[in-house]
PDB file of C-alpha atoms in Angstrom:
ATOM      1  CA  MET A  12    -114.079  85.226 -96.423  1.00  0.00           C
ATOM      2  CA  SER A  13    -114.859  83.030 -93.898  1.00  0.00           C
ATOM      3  CA  VAL A  14    -116.684  82.726 -90.499  1.00  0.00           C
ATOM      4  CA  GLU A  15    -113.666  81.788 -88.892  1.00  0.00           C
ATOM      5  CA  ARG A  16    -111.350  84.096 -89.786  1.00  0.00           C
ATOM      6  CA  PHE A  17    -113.988  86.279 -89.730  1.00  0.00           C
ATOM      7  CA  ILE A  18    -114.200  86.458 -85.812  1.00  0.00           C
ATOM      8  CA  PHE A  19    -110.607  85.215 -84.940  1.00  0.00           C
ATOM      9  CA  GLU A  20    -109.605  88.416 -87.257  1.00  0.00           C
ATOM     10  CA  MET A  21    -111.752  91.006 -85.156  1.00  0.00           C
ATOM     11  CA  ILE A  22    -111.715  89.597 -82.292  1.00  0.00           C
ATOM     12  CA  SER A  23    -107.324  89.735 -83.213  1.00  0.00           C
ATOM     13  CA  GLY A  24    -108.257  93.601 -83.991  1.00  0.00           C
ATOM     14  CA  SER A  25    -109.999  94.388 -80.322  1.00  0.00           C
ATOM     15  CA  VAL A  26    -107.031  92.444 -79.110  1.00  0.00           C
ATOM     16  CA  ILE A  27    -104.338  94.384 -80.586  1.00  0.00           C
ATOM     17  CA  PHE A  28    -105.756  97.849 -80.416  1.00  0.00           C
ATOM     18  CA  ALA A  29    -106.888  97.910 -76.926  1.00  0.00           C
ATOM     19  CA  ALA A  30    -103.415  96.434 -75.480  1.00  0.00           C
ATOM     20  CA  LEU A  31    -101.952  99.494 -77.466  1.00  0.00           C
ATOM     21  CA  GLY A  32    -105.214 101.120 -75.938  1.00  0.00           C
ATOM     22  CA  CYS A  33    -103.631 100.148 -72.676  1.00  0.00           C
ATOM     23  CA  GLY A  34    -100.114 100.795 -73.595  1.00  0.00           C
ATOM     24  CA  PHE A  35    -100.755 104.524 -73.857  1.00  0.00           C
ATOM     25  CA  PHE A  36    -103.142 104.739 -71.495  1.00  0.00           C
ATOM     26  CA  LEU A  37    -100.194 103.047 -68.818  1.00  0.00           C
ATOM     27  CA  ALA A  38     -97.491 105.436 -70.399  1.00  0.00           C
ATOM     28  CA  SER A  39     -95.539 107.220 -67.575  1.00  0.00           C
ATOM     29  CA  GLU A  40     -92.063 108.184 -67.406  1.00  0.00           C
ATOM     30  CA  LYS A  41     -91.906 105.308 -64.827  1.00  0.00           C
ATOM     31  CA  THR A  42     -93.472 102.907 -67.484  1.00  0.00           C
ATOM     32  CA  ILE A  43     -91.954 104.155 -70.217  1.00  0.00           C
ATOM     33  CA  SER A  44     -88.264 101.644 -70.093  1.00  0.00           C
ATOM     34  CA  ARG A  45     -91.219  98.767 -70.543  1.00  0.00           C
ATOM     35  CA  LEU A  46     -93.177  99.781 -73.400  1.00  0.00           C
ATOM     36  CA  GLU A  47     -90.409 100.592 -75.179  1.00  0.00           C
ATOM     37  CA  LYS A  48     -88.610  97.104 -74.658  1.00  0.00           C
ATOM     38  CA  LEU A  49     -92.594  95.705 -75.380  1.00  0.00           C
ATOM     39  CA  CYS A  50     -91.702  97.387 -78.920  1.00  0.00           C
ATOM     40  CA  ARG A  51     -88.482  95.413 -79.652  1.00  0.00           C
ATOM     41  CA  ASN A  52     -89.737  91.799 -77.944  1.00  0.00           C
ATOM     42  CA  LYS A  53     -89.514  88.952 -80.445  1.00  0.00           C
ATOM     43  CA  VAL A  54     -91.831  86.460 -79.017  1.00  0.00           C
ATOM     44  CA  ILE A  55     -94.992  88.794 -78.880  1.00  0.00           C
ATOM     45  CA  GLY A  56     -93.629  89.624 -83.010  1.00  0.00           C
ATOM     46  CA  LEU A  57     -93.822  86.325 -83.668  1.00  0.00           C
ATOM     47  CA  VAL A  58     -96.609  85.448 -82.368  1.00  0.00           C
ATOM     48  CA  ILE A  59     -98.310  88.675 -84.033  1.00  0.00           C
ATOM     49  CA  ALA A  60     -96.455  87.953 -87.484  1.00  0.00           C
ATOM     50  CA  LEU A  61     -96.925  84.454 -88.140  1.00  0.00           C
ATOM     51  CA  PRO A  62    -101.118  84.650 -87.993  1.00  0.00           C
ATOM     52  CA  ALA A  63    -101.084  88.221 -90.061  1.00  0.00           C
ATOM     53  CA  LEU A  64     -98.956  86.636 -92.260  1.00  0.00           C
ATOM     54  CA  ILE A  65    -101.474  83.450 -92.683  1.00  0.00           C
ATOM     55  CA  SER A  66    -104.511  85.551 -93.476  1.00  0.00           C
ATOM     56  CA  CYS A  67    -102.201  87.376 -96.303  1.00  0.00           C
ATOM     57  CA  ILE A  68    -101.809  84.017 -97.913  1.00  0.00           C
ATOM     58  CA  PRO A  69    -105.606  83.965 -99.862  1.00  0.00           C
ATOM     59  CA  HIS A  70    -104.175  88.489-100.875  1.00  0.00           C
ATOM     60  CA  ALA A  71    -101.059  87.140-102.171  1.00  0.00           C
ATOM     61  CA  GLN A  72    -102.193  84.094-104.067  1.00  0.00           C
ATOM     62  CA  ILE A  73    -104.168  86.179-106.316  1.00  0.00           C
ATOM     63  CA  VAL A  74    -100.974  89.256-107.239  1.00  0.00           C
ATOM     64  CA  ALA A  75     -97.906  86.739-106.633  1.00  0.00           C
ATOM     65  CA  PRO A  76     -96.227  86.051-109.989  1.00  0.00           C
ATOM     66  CA  GLY A  77     -95.468  82.562-111.108  1.00  0.00           C
ATOM     67  CA  ILE A  78     -94.362  80.392-108.567  1.00  0.00           C
ATOM     68  CA  LEU A  79     -95.737  82.042-105.688  1.00  0.00           C
ATOM     69  CA  GLN A  80     -99.112  81.674-106.542  1.00  0.00           C
ATOM     70  CA  ASN A  81     -99.341  77.673-105.635  1.00  0.00           C
ATOM     71  CA  PRO A  82    -100.417  77.771-102.025  1.00  0.00           C
ATOM     72  CA  ALA A  83     -97.680  75.564-100.615  1.00  0.00           C
ATOM     73  CA  VAL A  84     -95.177  77.571-101.393  1.00  0.00           C
ATOM     74  CA  LEU A  85     -97.387  80.983 -99.747  1.00  0.00           C
ATOM     75  CA  TRP A  86     -97.848  79.041 -96.491  1.00  0.00           C
ATOM     76  CA  LEU A  87     -93.690  77.830 -96.373  1.00  0.00           C
ATOM     77  CA  LEU A  88     -93.430  81.394 -96.837  1.00  0.00           C
ATOM     78  CA  ALA A  89     -95.748  82.514 -94.163  1.00  0.00           C
ATOM     79  CA  LEU A  90     -94.562  80.250 -91.962  1.00  0.00           C
ATOM     80  CA  ALA A  91     -90.382  81.000 -92.565  1.00  0.00           C
ATOM     81  CA  ILE A  92     -90.511  84.590 -92.686  1.00  0.00           C
ATOM     82  CA  PRO A  93     -92.206  84.876 -88.907  1.00  0.00           C
ATOM     83  CA  VAL A  94     -89.046  82.490 -87.808  1.00  0.00           C
ATOM     84  CA  LEU A  95     -86.321  84.340 -89.928  1.00  0.00           C
ATOM     85  CA  SER A  96     -87.402  87.603 -88.544  1.00  0.00           C
ATOM     86  CA  TYR A  97     -87.834  86.598 -85.008  1.00  0.00           C
ATOM     87  CA  PHE A  98     -83.457  86.262 -85.365  1.00  0.00           C
ATOM     88  CA  TYR A  99     -82.682  89.230 -88.126  1.00  0.00           C
ATOM     89  CA  ILE A 100     -85.437  92.059 -87.358  1.00  0.00           C
ATOM     90  CA  ASP A 101     -84.791  94.423 -84.999  1.00  0.00           C
ATOM     91  CA  PHE A 102     -88.137  96.178 -83.949  1.00  0.00           C
ATOM     92  CA  TYR A 103     -89.747  93.135 -84.763  1.00  0.00           C
ATOM     93  CA  ALA A 104     -92.774  93.964 -82.287  1.00  0.00           C
ATOM     94  CA  ALA A 105     -93.614  97.046 -83.660  1.00  0.00           C
ATOM     95  CA  ARG A 106     -93.478  95.725 -87.169  1.00  0.00           C
ATOM     96  CA  ALA A 107     -96.079  92.503 -86.713  1.00  0.00           C
ATOM     97  CA  ILE A 108     -98.585  94.799 -84.829  1.00  0.00           C
ATOM     98  CA  GLY A 109     -98.332  97.715 -88.067  1.00  0.00           C
ATOM     99  CA  GLY A 110     -98.623  94.493 -90.485  1.00  0.00           C
ATOM    100  CA  ALA A 111    -101.231  93.410 -88.468  1.00  0.00           C
ATOM    101  CA  ILE A 112    -103.056  96.223 -88.466  1.00  0.00           C
ATOM    102  CA  ILE A 113    -103.042  96.979 -92.278  1.00  0.00           C
ATOM    103  CA  ILE A 114    -104.298  93.492 -93.262  1.00  0.00           C
ATOM    104  CA  LEU A 115    -106.572  93.756 -90.036  1.00  0.00           C
ATOM    105  CA  ALA A 116    -107.803  97.566 -91.831  1.00  0.00           C
ATOM    106  CA  TYR A 117    -108.282  96.122 -95.608  1.00  0.00           C
ATOM    107  CA  ASP A 118    -110.532  92.882 -93.914  1.00  0.00           C
ATOM    108  CA  LEU A 119    -112.298  95.104 -92.066  1.00  0.00           C
ATOM    109  CA  ILE A 120    -113.432  97.557 -95.121  1.00  0.00           C
ATOM    110  CA  HIS A 121    -113.975  94.585 -97.840  1.00  0.00           C
ATOM    111  CA  VAL A 122    -116.552  92.915 -95.218  1.00  0.00           C
ATOM    112  CA  ALA A 123    -118.116  96.043 -94.212  1.00  0.00           C
ATOM    113  CA  TYR A 124    -119.249  96.527 -97.472  1.00  0.00           C
ATOM    114  CA  GLU A 125    -119.401  92.642 -98.997  1.00  0.00           C
ATOM    115  CA  GLU A 126    -122.165  91.908 -96.259  1.00  0.00           C
ATOM    116  CA  ALA A 127    -123.137  95.744 -96.378  1.00  0.00           C
ATOM    117  CA  PHE A 128    -123.195  96.919 -92.824  1.00  0.00           C
ATOM    118  CA  ALA A 129    -124.829  99.521 -91.445  1.00  0.00           C
ATOM    119  CA  GLY A 130    -122.438 102.782 -91.081  1.00  0.00           C
ATOM    120  CA  ALA A 131    -120.055 100.813 -93.468  1.00  0.00           C
ATOM    121  CA  ALA A 132    -118.466 104.324 -94.093  1.00  0.00           C
ATOM    122  CA  VAL A 133    -117.615 104.910 -90.427  1.00  0.00           C
ATOM    123  CA  PHE A 134    -116.299 101.508 -90.522  1.00  0.00           C
ATOM    124  CA  THR A 135    -113.957 102.537 -93.419  1.00  0.00           C
ATOM    125  CA  ILE A 136    -112.584 105.729 -92.877  1.00  0.00           C
ATOM    126  CA  ALA A 137    -111.484 104.496 -89.095  1.00  0.00           C
ATOM    127  CA  ALA A 138    -109.237 101.715 -91.107  1.00  0.00           C
ATOM    128  CA  TRP A 139    -108.104 103.983 -93.496  1.00  0.00           C
ATOM    129  CA  ILE A 140    -106.675 106.367 -90.772  1.00  0.00           C
ATOM    130  CA  PHE A 141    -105.162 103.123 -88.563  1.00  0.00           C
ATOM    131  CA  GLY A 142    -103.983 101.608 -91.950  1.00  0.00           C
ATOM    132  CA  PHE A 143    -102.323 104.575 -92.357  1.00  0.00           C
ATOM    133  CA  ALA A 144    -101.445 104.129 -88.455  1.00  0.00           C
ATOM    134  CA  GLY A 145    -100.489 100.497 -89.447  1.00  0.00           C
ATOM    135  CA  ILE A 146     -97.935 101.582 -92.674  1.00  0.00           C
ATOM    136  CA  TRP A 147     -96.464 104.534 -90.932  1.00  0.00           C
ATOM    137  CA  ILE A 148     -95.432 101.279 -87.883  1.00  0.00           C
ATOM    138  CA  SER A 149     -94.465  98.968 -90.276  1.00  0.00           C
ATOM    139  CA  GLY A 150     -91.997 101.315 -92.387  1.00  0.00           C
ATOM    140  CA  LYS A 151     -90.423 102.851 -89.380  1.00  0.00           C
ATOM    141  CA  PRO A 152     -91.084 100.862 -86.549  1.00  0.00           C
ATOM    142  CA  CYS A 153     -88.856 103.241 -84.125  1.00  0.00           C
ATOM    143  CA  ALA A 154     -92.253 105.346 -84.663  1.00  0.00           C
ATOM    144  CA  LEU A 155     -94.796 103.264 -82.058  1.00  0.00           C
ATOM    145  CA  ARG A 156     -91.910 103.622 -79.693  1.00  0.00           C
ATOM    146  CA  ASP A 157     -91.455 107.197 -80.092  1.00  0.00           C
ATOM    147  CA  TRP A 158     -95.504 107.508 -79.864  1.00  0.00           C
ATOM    148  CA  PHE A 159     -95.481 105.486 -76.035  1.00  0.00           C
ATOM    149  CA  ARG A 160     -92.637 108.546 -74.984  1.00  0.00           C
ATOM    150  CA  LEU A 161     -94.798 110.982 -76.171  1.00  0.00           C
ATOM    151  CA  ALA A 162     -97.709 110.061 -74.891  1.00  0.00           C
ATOM    152  CA  ALA A 163     -95.791 109.189 -71.317  1.00  0.00           C
ATOM    153  CA  ARG A 164     -94.589 113.071 -71.527  1.00  0.00           C
ATOM    154  CA  LYS A 165     -97.991 114.889 -73.164  1.00  0.00           C
ATOM    155  CA  ASN A 166    -101.521 113.334 -70.929  1.00  0.00           C
ATOM    156  CA  SER A 167    -103.756 115.185 -73.094  1.00  0.00           C
ATOM    157  CA  PHE A 168    -101.809 113.283 -76.499  1.00  0.00           C
ATOM    158  CA  LYS A 169    -101.945 110.077 -74.017  1.00  0.00           C
ATOM    159  CA  ILE A 170    -105.682 109.928 -73.480  1.00  0.00           C
ATOM    160  CA  ALA A 171    -106.104 111.065 -77.006  1.00  0.00           C
ATOM    161  CA  SER A 172    -103.825 107.787 -78.124  1.00  0.00           C
ATOM    162  CA  ALA A 173    -105.766 105.441 -76.012  1.00  0.00           C
ATOM    163  CA  ALA A 174    -109.136 106.958 -76.414  1.00  0.00           C
ATOM    164  CA  ALA A 175    -108.102 106.451 -80.637  1.00  0.00           C
ATOM    165  CA  ALA A 176    -107.147 102.550 -79.688  1.00  0.00           C
ATOM    166  CA  PHE A 177    -109.991 101.849 -77.607  1.00  0.00           C
ATOM    167  CA  PHE A 178    -112.607 103.457 -80.092  1.00  0.00           C
ATOM    168  CA  CYS A 179    -110.819 100.646 -82.753  1.00  0.00           C
ATOM    169  CA  ALA A 180    -111.291  97.781 -79.941  1.00  0.00           C
ATOM    170  CA  VAL A 181    -114.714  98.721 -79.831  1.00  0.00           C
ATOM    171  CA  LEU A 182    -114.902  99.295 -84.030  1.00  0.00           C
ATOM    172  CA  PHE A 183    -113.826  95.820 -84.260  1.00  0.00           C
ATOM    173  CA  LEU A 184    -116.205  93.684 -81.411  1.00  0.00           C
ATOM    174  CA  ALA A 185    -118.781  95.843 -83.175  1.00  0.00           C
ATOM    175  CA  ALA A 186    -118.087  94.390 -86.665  1.00  0.00           C
ATOM    176  CA  LEU A 187    -118.061  91.155 -84.892  1.00  0.00           C
ATOM    177  CA  PHE A 188    -121.677  91.318 -83.601  1.00  0.00           C
ATOM    178  CA  ILE A 189    -122.462  93.642 -87.121  1.00  0.00           C
ATOM    179  CA  GLY A 190    -121.105  90.728 -88.660  1.00  0.00           C
ATOM    180  CA  PHE A 191    -121.488  87.772 -87.394  1.00  0.00           C
ATOM    181  CA  GLY A 192    -125.073  86.786 -87.893  1.00  0.00           C
ATOM    182  CA  ARG A 193    -124.338  87.639 -91.641  1.00  0.00           C
ATOM    183  CA  LEU A 194    -121.946  85.661 -92.396  1.00  0.00           C
ATOM    184  CA  GLN A 195    -123.549  82.275 -91.404  1.00  0.00           C
TER     185      GLN A 195
END
């Protein structure tokens, strides 16, 4: 993995989880309508989906059949699909967040073992857990909206969700600091 991609992904992961943590922490009966609208926000979805799909190109090139192994075709698809999704997909931000979480989990596990991080098992277990959450959100994007609703109703769930999201944000920052010196 290139140093630039590593830095971008670790910062992006930290920002996404910090934003989710803030959303969970601020969830209340007064703010729930705004949080629900964020799950459907097309601009946020586009901003998250474009880099997430671009970061998938090296992975897709290995497993794609035939013409799809051509990097030019994959780049075209990575740029066209988020734009088309902007017009045709509901809960676009939630889907993009779920997809970004999946690729971030994969790459965090990959770099933790490739660069022999101290505590690679902690990074892996956390990445598996939030990777499953990303799959769940991508498969059922209204689940993120429901997660915000539950956080707005139950204070203990709000605190647990916000703490888990902030832990993941810190985990990405820790990976950034641990891995930065090793990747150079």
